[in-house]
Short mmCIF file of C-alpha atoms in Angstrom, two decimals:
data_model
loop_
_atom_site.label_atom_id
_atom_site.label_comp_id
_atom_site.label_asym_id
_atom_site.label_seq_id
_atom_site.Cartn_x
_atom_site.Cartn_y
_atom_site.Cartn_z
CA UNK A 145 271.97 -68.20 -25.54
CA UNK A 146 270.02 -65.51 -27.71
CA UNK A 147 266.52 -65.84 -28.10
CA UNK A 148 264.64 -65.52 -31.72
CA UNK A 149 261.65 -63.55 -30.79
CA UNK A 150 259.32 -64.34 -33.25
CA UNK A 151 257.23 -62.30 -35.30
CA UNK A 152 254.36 -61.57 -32.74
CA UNK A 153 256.62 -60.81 -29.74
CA UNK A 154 257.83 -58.14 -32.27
CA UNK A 155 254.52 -56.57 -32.85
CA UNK A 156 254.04 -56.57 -29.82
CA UNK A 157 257.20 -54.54 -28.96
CA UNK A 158 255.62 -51.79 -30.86
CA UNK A 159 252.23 -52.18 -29.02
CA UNK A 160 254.32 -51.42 -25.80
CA UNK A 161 255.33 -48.36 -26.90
CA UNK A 162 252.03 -46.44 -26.84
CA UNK A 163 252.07 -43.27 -25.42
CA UNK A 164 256.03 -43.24 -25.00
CA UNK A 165 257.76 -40.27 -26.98
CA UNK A 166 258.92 -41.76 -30.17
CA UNK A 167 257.33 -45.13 -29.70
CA UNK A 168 254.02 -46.69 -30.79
CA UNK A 169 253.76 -48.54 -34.43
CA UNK A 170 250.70 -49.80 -35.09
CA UNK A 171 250.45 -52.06 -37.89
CA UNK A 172 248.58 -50.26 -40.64
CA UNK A 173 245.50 -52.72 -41.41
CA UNK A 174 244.10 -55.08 -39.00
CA UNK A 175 245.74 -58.61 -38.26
CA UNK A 176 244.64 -61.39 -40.37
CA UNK A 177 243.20 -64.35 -37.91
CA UNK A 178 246.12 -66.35 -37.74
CA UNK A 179 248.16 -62.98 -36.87
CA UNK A 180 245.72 -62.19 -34.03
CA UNK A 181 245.71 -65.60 -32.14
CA UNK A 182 249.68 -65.61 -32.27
CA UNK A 183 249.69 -61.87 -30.93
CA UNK A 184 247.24 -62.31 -28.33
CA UNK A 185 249.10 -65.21 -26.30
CA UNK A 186 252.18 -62.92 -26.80
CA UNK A 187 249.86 -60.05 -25.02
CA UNK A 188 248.67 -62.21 -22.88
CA UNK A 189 252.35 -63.40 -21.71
CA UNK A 190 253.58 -60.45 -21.60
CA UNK A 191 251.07 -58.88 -19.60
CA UNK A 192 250.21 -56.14 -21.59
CA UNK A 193 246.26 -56.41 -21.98
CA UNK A 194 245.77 -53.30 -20.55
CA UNK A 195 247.56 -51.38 -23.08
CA UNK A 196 246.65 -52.98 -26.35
CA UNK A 197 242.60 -52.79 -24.94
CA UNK A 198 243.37 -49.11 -24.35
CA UNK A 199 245.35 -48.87 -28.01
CA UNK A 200 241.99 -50.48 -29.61
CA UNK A 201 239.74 -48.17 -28.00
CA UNK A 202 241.47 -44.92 -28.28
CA UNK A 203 241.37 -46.14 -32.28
CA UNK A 204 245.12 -46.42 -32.44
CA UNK A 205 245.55 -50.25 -33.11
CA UNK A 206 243.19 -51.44 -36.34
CA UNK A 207 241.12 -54.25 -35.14
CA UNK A 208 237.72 -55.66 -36.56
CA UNK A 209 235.01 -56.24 -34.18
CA UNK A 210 235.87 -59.69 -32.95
CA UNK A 211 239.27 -59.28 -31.63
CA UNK A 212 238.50 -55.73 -30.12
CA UNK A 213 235.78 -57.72 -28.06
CA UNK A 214 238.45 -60.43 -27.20
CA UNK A 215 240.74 -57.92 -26.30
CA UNK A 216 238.15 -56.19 -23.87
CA UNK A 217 237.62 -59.39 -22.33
CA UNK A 218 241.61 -60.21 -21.81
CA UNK A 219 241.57 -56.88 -20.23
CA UNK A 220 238.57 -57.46 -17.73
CA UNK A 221 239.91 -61.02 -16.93
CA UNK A 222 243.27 -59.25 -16.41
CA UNK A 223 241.75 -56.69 -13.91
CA UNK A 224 239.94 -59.27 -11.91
CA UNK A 225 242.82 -61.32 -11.20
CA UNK A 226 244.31 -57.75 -10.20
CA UNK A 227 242.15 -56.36 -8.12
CA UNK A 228 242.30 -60.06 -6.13
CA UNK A 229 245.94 -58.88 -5.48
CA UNK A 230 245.74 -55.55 -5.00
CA UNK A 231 242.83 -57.03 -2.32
CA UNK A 232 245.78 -59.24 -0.54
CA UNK A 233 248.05 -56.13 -0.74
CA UNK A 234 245.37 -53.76 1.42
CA UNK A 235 245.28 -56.95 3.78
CA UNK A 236 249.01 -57.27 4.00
CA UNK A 237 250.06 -53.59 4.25
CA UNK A 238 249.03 -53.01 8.14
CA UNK A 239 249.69 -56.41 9.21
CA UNK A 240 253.43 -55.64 8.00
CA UNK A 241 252.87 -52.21 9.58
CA UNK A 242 251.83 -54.06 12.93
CA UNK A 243 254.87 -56.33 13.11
CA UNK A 244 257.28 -53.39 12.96
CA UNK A 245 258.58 -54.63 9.18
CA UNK A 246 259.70 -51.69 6.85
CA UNK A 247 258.55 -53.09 3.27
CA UNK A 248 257.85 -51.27 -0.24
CA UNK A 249 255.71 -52.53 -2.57
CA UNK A 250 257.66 -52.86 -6.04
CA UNK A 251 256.65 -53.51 -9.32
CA UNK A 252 253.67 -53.91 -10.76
CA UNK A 253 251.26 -52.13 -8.26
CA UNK A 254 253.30 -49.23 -8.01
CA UNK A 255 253.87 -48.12 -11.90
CA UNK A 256 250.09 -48.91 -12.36
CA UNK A 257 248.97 -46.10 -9.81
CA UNK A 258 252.35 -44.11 -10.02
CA UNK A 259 253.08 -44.03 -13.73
CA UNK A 260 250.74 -45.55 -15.87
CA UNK A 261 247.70 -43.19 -17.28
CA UNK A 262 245.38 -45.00 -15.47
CA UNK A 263 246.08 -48.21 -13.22
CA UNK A 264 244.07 -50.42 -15.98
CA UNK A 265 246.82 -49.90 -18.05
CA UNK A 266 249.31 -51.91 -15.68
CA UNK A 267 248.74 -55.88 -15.26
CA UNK A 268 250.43 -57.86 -12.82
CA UNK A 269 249.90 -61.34 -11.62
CA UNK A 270 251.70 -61.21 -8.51
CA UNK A 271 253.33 -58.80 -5.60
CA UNK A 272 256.22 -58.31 -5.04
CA UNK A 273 257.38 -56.36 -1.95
CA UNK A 274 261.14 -55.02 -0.94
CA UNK A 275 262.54 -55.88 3.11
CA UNK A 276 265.43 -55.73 4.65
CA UNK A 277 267.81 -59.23 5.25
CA UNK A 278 266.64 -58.87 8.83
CA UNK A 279 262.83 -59.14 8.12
CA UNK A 280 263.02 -62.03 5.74
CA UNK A 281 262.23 -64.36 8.06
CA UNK A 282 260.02 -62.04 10.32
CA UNK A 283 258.03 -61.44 7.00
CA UNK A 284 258.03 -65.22 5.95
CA UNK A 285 256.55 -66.08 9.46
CA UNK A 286 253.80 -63.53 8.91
CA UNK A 287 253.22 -65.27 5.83
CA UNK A 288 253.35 -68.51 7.02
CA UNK A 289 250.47 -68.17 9.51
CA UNK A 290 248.25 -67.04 6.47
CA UNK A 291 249.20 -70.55 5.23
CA UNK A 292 251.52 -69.44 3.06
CA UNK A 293 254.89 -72.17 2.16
CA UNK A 294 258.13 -70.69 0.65
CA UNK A 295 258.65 -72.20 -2.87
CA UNK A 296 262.00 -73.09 -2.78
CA UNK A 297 264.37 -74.57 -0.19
CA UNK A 298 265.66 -72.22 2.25
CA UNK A 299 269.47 -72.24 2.10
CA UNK A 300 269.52 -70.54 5.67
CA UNK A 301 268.40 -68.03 7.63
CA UNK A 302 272.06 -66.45 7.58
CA UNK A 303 271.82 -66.40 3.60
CA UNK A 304 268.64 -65.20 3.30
CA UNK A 305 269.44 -62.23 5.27
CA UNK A 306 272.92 -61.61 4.07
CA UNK A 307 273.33 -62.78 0.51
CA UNK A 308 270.15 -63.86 -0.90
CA UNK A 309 267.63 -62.38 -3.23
CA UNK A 310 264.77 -63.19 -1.46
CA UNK A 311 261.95 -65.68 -1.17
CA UNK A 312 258.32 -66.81 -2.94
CA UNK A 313 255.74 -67.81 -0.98
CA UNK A 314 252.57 -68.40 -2.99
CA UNK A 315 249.18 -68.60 -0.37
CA UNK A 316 246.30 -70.60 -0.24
CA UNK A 317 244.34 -68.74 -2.47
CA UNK A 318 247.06 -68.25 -5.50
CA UNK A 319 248.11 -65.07 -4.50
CA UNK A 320 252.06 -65.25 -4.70
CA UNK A 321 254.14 -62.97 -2.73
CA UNK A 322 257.81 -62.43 -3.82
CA UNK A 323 259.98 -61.03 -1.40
CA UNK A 324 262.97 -59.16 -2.32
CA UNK A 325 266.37 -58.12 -0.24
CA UNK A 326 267.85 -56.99 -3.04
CA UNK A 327 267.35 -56.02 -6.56
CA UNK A 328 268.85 -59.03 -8.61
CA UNK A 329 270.54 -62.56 -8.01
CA UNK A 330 273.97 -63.10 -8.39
CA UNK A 331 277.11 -60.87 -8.17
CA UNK A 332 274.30 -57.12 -9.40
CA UNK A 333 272.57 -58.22 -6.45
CA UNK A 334 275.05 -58.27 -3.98
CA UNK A 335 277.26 -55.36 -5.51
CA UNK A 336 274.58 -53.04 -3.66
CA UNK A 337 273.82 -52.28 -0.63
CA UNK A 338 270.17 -52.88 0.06
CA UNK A 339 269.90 -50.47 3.00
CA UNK A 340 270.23 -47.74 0.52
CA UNK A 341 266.68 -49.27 -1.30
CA UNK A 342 264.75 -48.82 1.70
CA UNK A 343 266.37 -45.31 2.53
CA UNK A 344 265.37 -43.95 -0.35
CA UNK A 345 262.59 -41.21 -0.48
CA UNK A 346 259.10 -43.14 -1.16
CA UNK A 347 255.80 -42.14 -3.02
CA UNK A 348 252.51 -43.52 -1.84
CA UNK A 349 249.14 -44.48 -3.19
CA UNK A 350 245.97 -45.83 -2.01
CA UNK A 351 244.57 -49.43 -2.15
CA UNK A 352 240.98 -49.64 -0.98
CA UNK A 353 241.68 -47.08 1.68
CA UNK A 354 245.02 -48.17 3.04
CA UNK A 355 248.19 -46.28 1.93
CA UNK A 356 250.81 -47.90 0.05
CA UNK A 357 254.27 -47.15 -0.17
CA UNK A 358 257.16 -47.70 -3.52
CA UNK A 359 260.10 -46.29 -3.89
CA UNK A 360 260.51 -42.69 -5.24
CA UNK A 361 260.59 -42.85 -9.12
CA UNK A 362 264.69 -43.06 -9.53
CA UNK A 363 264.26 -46.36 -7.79
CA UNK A 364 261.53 -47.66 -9.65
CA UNK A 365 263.42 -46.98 -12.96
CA UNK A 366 266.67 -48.67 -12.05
CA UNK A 367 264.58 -51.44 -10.18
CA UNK A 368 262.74 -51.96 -13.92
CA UNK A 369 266.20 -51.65 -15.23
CA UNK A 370 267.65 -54.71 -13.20
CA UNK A 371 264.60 -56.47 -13.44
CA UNK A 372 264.18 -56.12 -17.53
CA UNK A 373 267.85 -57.14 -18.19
CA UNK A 374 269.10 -59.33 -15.51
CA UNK A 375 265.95 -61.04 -14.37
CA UNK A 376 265.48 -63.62 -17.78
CA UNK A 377 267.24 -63.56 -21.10
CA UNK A 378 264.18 -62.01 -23.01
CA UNK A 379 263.12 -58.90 -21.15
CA UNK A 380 259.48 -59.02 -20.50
CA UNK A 381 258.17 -56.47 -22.44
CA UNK A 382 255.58 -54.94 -19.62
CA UNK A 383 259.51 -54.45 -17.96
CA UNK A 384 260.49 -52.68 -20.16
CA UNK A 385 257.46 -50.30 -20.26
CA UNK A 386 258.07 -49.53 -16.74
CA UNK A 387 261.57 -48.21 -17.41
CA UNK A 388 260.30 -46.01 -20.16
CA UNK A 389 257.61 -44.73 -18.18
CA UNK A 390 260.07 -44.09 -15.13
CA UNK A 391 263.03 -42.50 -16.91
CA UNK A 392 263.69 -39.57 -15.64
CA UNK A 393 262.36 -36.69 -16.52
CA UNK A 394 264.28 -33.97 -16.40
CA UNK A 395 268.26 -33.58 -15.72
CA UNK A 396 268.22 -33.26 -12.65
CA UNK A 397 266.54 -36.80 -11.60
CA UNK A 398 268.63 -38.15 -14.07
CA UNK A 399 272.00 -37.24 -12.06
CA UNK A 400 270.57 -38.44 -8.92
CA UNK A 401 269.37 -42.11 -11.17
CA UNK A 402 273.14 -41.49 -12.29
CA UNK A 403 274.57 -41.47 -9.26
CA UNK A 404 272.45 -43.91 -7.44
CA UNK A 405 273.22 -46.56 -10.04
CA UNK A 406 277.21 -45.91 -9.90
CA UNK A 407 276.49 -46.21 -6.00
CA UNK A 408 274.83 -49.38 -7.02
CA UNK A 409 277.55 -50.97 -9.01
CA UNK A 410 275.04 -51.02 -11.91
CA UNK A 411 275.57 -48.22 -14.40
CA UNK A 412 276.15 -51.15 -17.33
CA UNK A 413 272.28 -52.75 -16.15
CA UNK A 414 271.18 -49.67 -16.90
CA UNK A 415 272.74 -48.34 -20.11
CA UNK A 416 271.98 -52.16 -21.34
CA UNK A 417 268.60 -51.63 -20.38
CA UNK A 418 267.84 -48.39 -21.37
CA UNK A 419 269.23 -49.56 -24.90
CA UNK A 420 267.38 -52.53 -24.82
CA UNK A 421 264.13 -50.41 -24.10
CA UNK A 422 264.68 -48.43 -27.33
CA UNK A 423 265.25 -50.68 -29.91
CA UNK A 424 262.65 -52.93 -28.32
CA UNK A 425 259.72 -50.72 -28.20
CA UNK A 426 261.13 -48.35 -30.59
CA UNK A 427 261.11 -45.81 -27.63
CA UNK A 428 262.98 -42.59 -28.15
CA UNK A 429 264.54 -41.81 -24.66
CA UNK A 430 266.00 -37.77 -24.08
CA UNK A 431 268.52 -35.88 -22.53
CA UNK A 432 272.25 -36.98 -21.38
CA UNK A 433 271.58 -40.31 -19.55
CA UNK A 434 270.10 -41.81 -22.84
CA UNK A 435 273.64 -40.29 -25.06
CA UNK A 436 275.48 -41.49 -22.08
CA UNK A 437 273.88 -45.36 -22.32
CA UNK A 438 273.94 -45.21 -26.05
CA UNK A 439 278.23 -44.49 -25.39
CA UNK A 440 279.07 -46.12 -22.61
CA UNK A 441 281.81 -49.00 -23.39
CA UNK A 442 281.20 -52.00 -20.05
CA UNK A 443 284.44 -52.25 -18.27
CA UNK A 444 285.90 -55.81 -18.17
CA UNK A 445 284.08 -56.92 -14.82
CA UNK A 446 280.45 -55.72 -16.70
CA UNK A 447 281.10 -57.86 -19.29
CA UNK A 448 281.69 -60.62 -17.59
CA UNK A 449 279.23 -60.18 -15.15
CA UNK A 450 276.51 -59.23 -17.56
CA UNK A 451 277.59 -62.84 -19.44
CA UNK A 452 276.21 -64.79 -16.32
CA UNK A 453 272.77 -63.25 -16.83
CA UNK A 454 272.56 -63.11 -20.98
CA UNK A 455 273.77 -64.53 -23.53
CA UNK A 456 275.49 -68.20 -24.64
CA UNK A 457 277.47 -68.11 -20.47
CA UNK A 458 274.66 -67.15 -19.14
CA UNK A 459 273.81 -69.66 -16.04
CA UNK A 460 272.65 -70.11 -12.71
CA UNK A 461 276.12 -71.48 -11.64
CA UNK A 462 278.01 -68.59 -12.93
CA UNK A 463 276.02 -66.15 -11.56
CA UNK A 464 276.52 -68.01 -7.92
CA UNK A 465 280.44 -68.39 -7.99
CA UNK A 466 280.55 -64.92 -9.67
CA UNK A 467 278.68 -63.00 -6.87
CA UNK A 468 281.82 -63.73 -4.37
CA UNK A 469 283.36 -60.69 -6.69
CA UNK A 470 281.24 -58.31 -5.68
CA UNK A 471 281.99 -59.21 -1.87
CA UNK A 472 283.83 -56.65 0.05
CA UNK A 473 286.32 -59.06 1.86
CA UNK A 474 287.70 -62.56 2.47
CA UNK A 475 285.37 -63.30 5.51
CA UNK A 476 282.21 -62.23 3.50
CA UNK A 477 283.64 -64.93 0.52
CA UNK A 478 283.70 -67.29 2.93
CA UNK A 479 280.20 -67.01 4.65
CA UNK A 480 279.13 -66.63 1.29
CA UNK A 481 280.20 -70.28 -0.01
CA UNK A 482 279.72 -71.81 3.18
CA UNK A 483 276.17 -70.57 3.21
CA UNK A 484 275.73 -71.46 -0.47
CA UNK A 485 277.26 -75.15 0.47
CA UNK A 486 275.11 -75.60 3.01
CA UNK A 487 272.30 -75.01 0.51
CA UNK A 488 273.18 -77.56 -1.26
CA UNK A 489 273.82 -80.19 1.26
CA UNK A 490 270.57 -79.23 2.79
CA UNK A 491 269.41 -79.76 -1.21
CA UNK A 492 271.05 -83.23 -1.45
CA UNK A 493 269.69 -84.45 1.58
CA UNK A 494 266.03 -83.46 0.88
CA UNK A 495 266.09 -85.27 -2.77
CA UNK A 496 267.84 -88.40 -1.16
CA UNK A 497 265.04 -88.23 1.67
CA UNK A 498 262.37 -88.29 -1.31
CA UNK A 499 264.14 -91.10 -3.36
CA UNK A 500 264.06 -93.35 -0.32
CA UNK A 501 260.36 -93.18 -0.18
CA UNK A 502 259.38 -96.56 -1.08
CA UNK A 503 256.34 -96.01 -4.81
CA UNK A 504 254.07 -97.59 -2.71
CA UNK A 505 254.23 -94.89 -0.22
CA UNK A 506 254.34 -91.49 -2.77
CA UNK A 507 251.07 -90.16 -2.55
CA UNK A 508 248.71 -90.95 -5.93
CA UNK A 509 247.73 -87.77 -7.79
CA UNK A 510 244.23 -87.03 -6.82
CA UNK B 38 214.33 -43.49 2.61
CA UNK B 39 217.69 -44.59 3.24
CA UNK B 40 221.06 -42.96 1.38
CA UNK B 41 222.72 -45.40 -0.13
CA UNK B 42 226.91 -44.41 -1.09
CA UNK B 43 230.03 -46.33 -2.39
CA UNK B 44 230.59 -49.16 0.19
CA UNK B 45 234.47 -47.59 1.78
CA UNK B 46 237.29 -50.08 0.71
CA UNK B 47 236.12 -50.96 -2.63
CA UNK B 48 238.81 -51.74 -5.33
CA UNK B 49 238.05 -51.09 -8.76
CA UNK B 50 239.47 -50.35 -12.40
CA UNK B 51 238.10 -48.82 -15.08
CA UNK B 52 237.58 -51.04 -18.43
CA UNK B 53 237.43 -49.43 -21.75
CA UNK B 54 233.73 -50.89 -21.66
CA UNK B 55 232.96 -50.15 -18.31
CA UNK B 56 234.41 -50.85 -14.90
CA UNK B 57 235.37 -53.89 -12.57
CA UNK B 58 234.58 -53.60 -8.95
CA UNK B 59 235.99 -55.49 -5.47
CA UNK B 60 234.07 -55.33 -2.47
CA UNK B 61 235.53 -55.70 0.83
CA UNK B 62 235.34 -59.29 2.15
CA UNK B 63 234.00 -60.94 -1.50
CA UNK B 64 236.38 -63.00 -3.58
CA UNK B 65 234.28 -62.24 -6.75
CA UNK B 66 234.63 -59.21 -8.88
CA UNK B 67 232.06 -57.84 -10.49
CA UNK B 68 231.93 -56.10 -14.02
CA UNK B 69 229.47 -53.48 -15.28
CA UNK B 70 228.95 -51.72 -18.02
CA UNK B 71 226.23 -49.55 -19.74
CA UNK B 72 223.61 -47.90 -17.46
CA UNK B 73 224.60 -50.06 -14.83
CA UNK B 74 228.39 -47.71 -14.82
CA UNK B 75 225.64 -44.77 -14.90
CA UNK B 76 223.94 -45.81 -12.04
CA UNK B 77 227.21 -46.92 -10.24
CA UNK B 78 229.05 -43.26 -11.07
CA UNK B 79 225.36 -41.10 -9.84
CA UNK B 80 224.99 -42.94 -6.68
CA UNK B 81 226.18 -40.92 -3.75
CA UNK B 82 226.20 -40.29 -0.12
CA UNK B 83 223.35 -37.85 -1.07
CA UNK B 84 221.19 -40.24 -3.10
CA UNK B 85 218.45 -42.83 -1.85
CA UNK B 86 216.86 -45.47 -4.12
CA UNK B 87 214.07 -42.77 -5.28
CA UNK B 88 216.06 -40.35 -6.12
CA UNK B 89 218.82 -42.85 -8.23
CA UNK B 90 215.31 -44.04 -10.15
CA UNK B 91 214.27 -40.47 -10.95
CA UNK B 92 217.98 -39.52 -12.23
CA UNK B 93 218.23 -42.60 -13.97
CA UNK B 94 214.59 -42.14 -15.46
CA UNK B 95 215.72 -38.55 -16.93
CA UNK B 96 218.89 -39.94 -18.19
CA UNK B 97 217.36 -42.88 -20.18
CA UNK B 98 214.78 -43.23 -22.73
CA UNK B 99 212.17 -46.45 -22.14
CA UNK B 100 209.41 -47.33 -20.14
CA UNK B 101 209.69 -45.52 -16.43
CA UNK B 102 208.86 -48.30 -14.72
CA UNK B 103 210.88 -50.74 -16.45
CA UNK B 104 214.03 -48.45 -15.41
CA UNK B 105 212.40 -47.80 -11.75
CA UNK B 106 212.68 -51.95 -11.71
CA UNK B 107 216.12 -52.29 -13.34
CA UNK B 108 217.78 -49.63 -10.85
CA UNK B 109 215.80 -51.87 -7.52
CA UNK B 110 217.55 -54.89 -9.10
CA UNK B 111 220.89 -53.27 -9.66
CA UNK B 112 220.78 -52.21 -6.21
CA UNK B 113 220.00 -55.29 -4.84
CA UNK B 114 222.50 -57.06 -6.79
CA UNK B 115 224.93 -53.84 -5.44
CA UNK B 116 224.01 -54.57 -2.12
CA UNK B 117 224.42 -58.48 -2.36
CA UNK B 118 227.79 -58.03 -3.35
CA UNK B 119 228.56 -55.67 -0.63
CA UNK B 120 229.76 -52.56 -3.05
CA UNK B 121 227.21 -50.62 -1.66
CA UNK B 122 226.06 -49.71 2.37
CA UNK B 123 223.69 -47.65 4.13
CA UNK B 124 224.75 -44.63 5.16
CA UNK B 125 223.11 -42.59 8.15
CA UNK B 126 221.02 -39.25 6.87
#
């Protein structure tokens, strides 16, 4: 199903664009009132504070005094809930280290100090960190005994480290850690081979002393690229930032991104997603990779595939029974269901369990 | 007199008004702006609470001892929050 995106997720497209080449268009007078409040929860949503504070003060977004000041405040709010994380991530790092798990850090953290002008630019309101199938549930343990309870049901410990995407476990104190095997759900997710994320070069950073380390910049971009077009049907636009900002930059990086995403099964993500980027943010992308995206005609499997993540298909069912496809062999297609079936059994049985439970046992809200 | 530095492990982002700052072990960050980022930017592994005062005196226009009490209180509030630490001459 397509999405109207309404006037002030429009604007703020062209907020996003600041400081991309050919992006960036600023309204030219300041928002009326009513303009501002419906633009500021779309900033807010779309985790973009940083950039429209920065806009305002570098005098390239017209704002009276008030909203300036609200936008400075959005911003600070945004940074304290960030450096909370980026607090958790320092914590995390060497007790990952300790227990022998080989993780990345993806996302947010990692474009803010990697590719961003300055890591106030980037917001981010959770982490999310890449490990192999085999240290799910190592890494879920680790998390458990800092109180930490997986959000959704766990299929089984064979899916998780074969087949699934990964896991959330939000902590005590709000901090919510998304694990990832592998870059997407459904039939993207499992066309690659996740090994290949965690072989690939890294770049590092410092949190509060303690060295973090992402993937080198041709996996950030086609991690942003998965993420902005196959992870909801309206690309969040601070997504689609991060693919701009990690495009590559010269032609060489953009053979290896080439190559990696054919490797990956995923060169119609990212032509979709590069597209998307520029007509979104009004982004003006160079060199051969952006004339290849701009001519690249899916093959029949793309479309279909990409019709299980977007558009009027688009469902969580499809992209389940699709994934088999991207399954090297018969015995893989049939672990695959049987793990997916015994999700759901697992799934039936838990909501039956809780429908038994006579009302005057549930527990009263408190 | 004791040097006072940059407590080691402290998180922080700059604002467009100023900056936000983490400590190790607090849960609360704290934001500062004005002379408070001056103070926060001079202090250094080479600077003890006399010679931040003087500094900030020079900087600022006003009343020296109305600065000399503003910089004790922003250090003590520096200190509480554990941004700041002792460090051996």
């Amino acid at each position: 199903m397509t999405h109207p995106v309404s006037e002030a997720h429009s604007l703020a497209g062209r907020l996003v664009g600041f400081d991309l080449p050919g992006g960036f268009d600023p309204p030219s007078v300041p928002l009326s009132d009513p303009e501002w409040a419906g633009f500021e929860a779309v900033v807010r949503a779309q985790r973009v504070q940083g950039v429209l504070a920065h806009a305002i003060e570098q005098g390239r977004w017209p704002s009276t005094a008030r909203p300036a000041g609200r936008a400075a405040t959005a911003h600070r709010e945004a940074m304290a809930s960030v450096l909370v994380l980026d607090q958790r991530l320092r914590a995390l790092g060497p007790a990952l280290d300790s227990a022998g798990i080989r993780w990345r850090v993806l996302k947010g953290p990692a474009i803010a100090h990697l590719d961003e002008p300055d890591p106030s630019w980037r917001v981010y309101g959770d982490l999310d960190l890449l490990v192999s199938g085999d240290d799910i549930a190592p890494t879920l343990d680790l998390l458990a005994g800092l109180g930490g309870e997986r959000r959704y049901s766990r299929p089984s410990a064979s899916f998780d480290r074969r087949f699934g995407k990964g896991a959330s476990v939000p902590l005590p104190d709000g901090v919510e850690i998304d694990l990832h095997r592998t870059l997407a759900l459904g039939p993207y997710g499992l066309a690659l081979d996740p090994r290949v994320l965690l072989d690939l070069p890294t770049e590092s950073f410092e949190v509060g002393g303690v060295r973090i380390e992402a993937m080198s910049r041709a996996g950030r971009f086609l991690h942003a690229c998965y993420h902005a077009i196959l992870g909801q049907e309206l690309p969040r636009l601070s997504a689609l930032r991060d693919l701009a900002l990690t495009y590559p930059s010269d032609e060489d990086a953009a053979r290896e991104v080439h190559h990696l995403a054919r490797t990956f099964g995923g060169e119609a993500v990212m032509a979709c997603a590069i597209s998307t980027a520029a007509s979104t943010l009004g982004w003006i992308p160079q060199g051969a990779l952006a004339r290849w995206a701009q001519h690249l005609e899916p093959h029949e499997r793309d479309t279909r595939w990409l019709g299980a993540y977007r558009g009027p298909e688009a469902s969580s069912r499809r992209r389940t029974l699709l994934a088999a496809e991207a399954l090297p062999d018969v015995p893989s297609r049939i672990a695959y269901f049987g793990a997916v079936l015994v999700g759901l059994a697992s799934d039936r049985a838990r909501t039956a369990a809780a429908n038994s439970i006579p009302t005057s046992m549930t527990p009263s809200a408190s | 007199m004791a040097r006072l530095a940059h407590a080691s492990g402290i998180l922080q982002r700059r604002l467009t008004d100023g900056i936000i700052l983490l400590g190790p072990g607090s849960t609360e960050p704290i934001s500062l702006s004005g002379s408070a980022v001056v103070l926060w930017d001079t202090l250094d592994a080479s600077s003890d609470e006399a010679q931040l005062i003087s500094a900030m005196q020079q900087r600022f226009r006003g009343d020296p001892d109305r600065i000399a009490s503003d910089v004790t209180w922003t250090l003590e509030t520096f200190r509480r929050s554990g941004l700041i630490e002792v460090v051996d001459p």
